């Protein structure tokens, strides 16, 4: 039942999860799996958290070239 004098406020979408939140949730899940006696699942989940975090890092700068210049 809606009240015509007091319309319902629009429901806002929940905020998008942050990278930190997703990684933290994966790590909590890994700890839960380990506590439940599933070490392999815990290792896979923790590895996924590490990969997700590492893929978000900016690329490394190019390595310097220490070779001697070519002779002419």
mmCIF file with all atom_site columns, C-alpha atoms in Angstrom, residues 6-48:
data_model
loop_
_atom_site.group_PDB
_atom_site.id
_atom_site.type_symbol
_atom_site.label_atom_id
_atom_site.label_alt_id
_atom_site.label_comp_id
_atom_site.label_asym_id
_atom_site.label_entity_id
_atom_site.label_seq_id
_atom_site.pdbx_PDB_ins_code
_atom_site.Cartn_x
_atom_site.Cartn_y
_atom_site.Cartn_z
_atom_site.occupancy
_atom_site.B_iso_or_equiv
_atom_site.pdbx_formal_charge
_atom_site.auth_seq_id
_atom_site.auth_comp_id
_atom_site.auth_asym_id
_atom_site.auth_atom_id
_atom_site.pdbx_PDB_model_num
ATOM 1  C CA . UNK A 1 6  ? 4.189  10.438  0.781  1.00 0.00 ? 6  UNK A CA 1
ATOM 2  C CA . UNK A 1 7  ? 5.675  8.783   -2.280 1.00 0.00 ? 7  UNK A CA 1
ATOM 3  C CA . UNK A 1 8  ? 8.420  6.283   -1.654 1.00 0.00 ? 8  UNK A CA 1
ATOM 4  C CA . UNK A 1 9  ? 11.923 7.612   -2.101 1.00 0.00 ? 9  UNK A CA 1
ATOM 5  C CA . UNK A 1 10 ? 13.836 6.054   -4.975 1.00 0.00 ? 10 UNK A CA 1
ATOM 6  C CA . UNK A 1 11 ? 16.092 3.268   -3.865 1.00 0.00 ? 11 UNK A CA 1
ATOM 7  C CA . UNK A 1 12 ? 19.722 3.957   -4.682 1.00 0.00 ? 12 UNK A CA 1
ATOM 8  C CA . UNK A 1 13 ? 21.953 1.214   -6.001 1.00 0.00 ? 13 UNK A CA 1
ATOM 9  C CA . UNK A 1 14 ? 24.479 -0.017  -3.474 1.00 0.00 ? 14 UNK A CA 1
ATOM 10 C CA . UNK A 1 15 ? 27.993 1.290   -4.071 1.00 0.00 ? 15 UNK A CA 1
ATOM 11 C CA . UNK A 1 16 ? 30.213 -0.833  -6.285 1.00 0.00 ? 16 UNK A CA 1
ATOM 12 C CA . UNK A 1 17 ? 32.626 -3.007  -4.314 1.00 0.00 ? 17 UNK A CA 1
ATOM 13 C CA . UNK A 1 18 ? 36.156 -1.686  -4.110 1.00 0.00 ? 18 UNK A CA 1
ATOM 14 C CA . UNK A 1 19 ? 39.230 -3.702  -4.969 1.00 0.00 ? 19 UNK A CA 1
ATOM 15 C CA . UNK A 1 20 ? 40.288 -3.625  -1.331 1.00 0.00 ? 20 UNK A CA 1
ATOM 16 C CA . UNK A 1 21 ? 36.888 -4.924  -0.271 1.00 0.00 ? 21 UNK A CA 1
ATOM 17 C CA . UNK A 1 22 ? 36.942 -7.779  -2.768 1.00 0.00 ? 22 UNK A CA 1
ATOM 18 C CA . UNK A 1 23 ? 40.483 -8.818  -1.800 1.00 0.00 ? 23 UNK A CA 1
ATOM 19 C CA . UNK A 1 24 ? 39.614 -8.633  1.905  1.00 0.00 ? 24 UNK A CA 1
ATOM 20 C CA . UNK A 1 25 ? 36.495 -10.753 1.346  1.00 0.00 ? 25 UNK A CA 1
ATOM 21 C CA . UNK A 1 26 ? 38.527 -13.369 -0.541 1.00 0.00 ? 26 UNK A CA 1
ATOM 22 C CA . UNK A 1 27 ? 41.092 -13.506 2.256  1.00 0.00 ? 27 UNK A CA 1
ATOM 23 C CA . UNK A 1 28 ? 38.339 -13.895 4.868  1.00 0.00 ? 28 UNK A CA 1
ATOM 24 C CA . UNK A 1 29 ? 36.892 -16.726 2.780  1.00 0.00 ? 29 UNK A CA 1
ATOM 25 C CA . UNK A 1 30 ? 40.332 -18.367 2.615  1.00 0.00 ? 30 UNK A CA 1
ATOM 26 C CA . UNK A 1 31 ? 40.626 -18.218 6.412  1.00 0.00 ? 31 UNK A CA 1
ATOM 27 C CA . UNK A 1 32 ? 37.140 -19.678 6.764  1.00 0.00 ? 32 UNK A CA 1
ATOM 28 C CA . UNK A 1 33 ? 38.044 -22.525 4.400  1.00 0.00 ? 33 UNK A CA 1
ATOM 29 C CA . UNK A 1 34 ? 41.222 -23.202 6.368  1.00 0.00 ? 34 UNK A CA 1
ATOM 30 C CA . UNK A 1 35 ? 39.340 -23.188 9.676  1.00 0.00 ? 35 UNK A CA 1
ATOM 31 C CA . UNK A 1 36 ? 36.826 -25.618 8.174  1.00 0.00 ? 36 UNK A CA 1
ATOM 32 C CA . UNK A 1 37 ? 39.600 -28.074 7.333  1.00 0.00 ? 37 UNK A CA 1
ATOM 33 C CA . UNK A 1 38 ? 40.025 -27.345 3.621  1.00 0.00 ? 38 UNK A CA 1
ATOM 34 C CA . UNK A 1 39 ? 43.663 -26.258 3.206  1.00 0.00 ? 39 UNK A CA 1
ATOM 35 C CA . UNK A 1 40 ? 43.776 -26.750 -0.575 1.00 0.00 ? 40 UNK A CA 1
ATOM 36 C CA . UNK A 1 41 ? 40.680 -24.617 -1.117 1.00 0.00 ? 41 UNK A CA 1
ATOM 37 C CA . UNK A 1 42 ? 42.108 -22.003 1.257  1.00 0.00 ? 42 UNK A CA 1
ATOM 38 C CA . UNK A 1 43 ? 45.367 -21.897 -0.707 1.00 0.00 ? 43 UNK A CA 1
ATOM 39 C CA . UNK A 1 44 ? 43.528 -21.528 -4.020 1.00 0.00 ? 44 UNK A CA 1
ATOM 40 C CA . UNK A 1 45 ? 41.311 -18.742 -2.673 1.00 0.00 ? 45 UNK A CA 1
ATOM 41 C CA . UNK A 1 46 ? 44.280 -16.916 -1.145 1.00 0.00 ? 46 UNK A CA 1
ATOM 42 C CA . UNK A 1 47 ? 46.146 -17.265 -4.442 1.00 0.00 ? 47 UNK A CA 1
ATOM 43 C CA . UNK A 1 48 ? 43.190 -15.767 -6.266 1.00 0.00 ? 48 UNK A CA 1
#
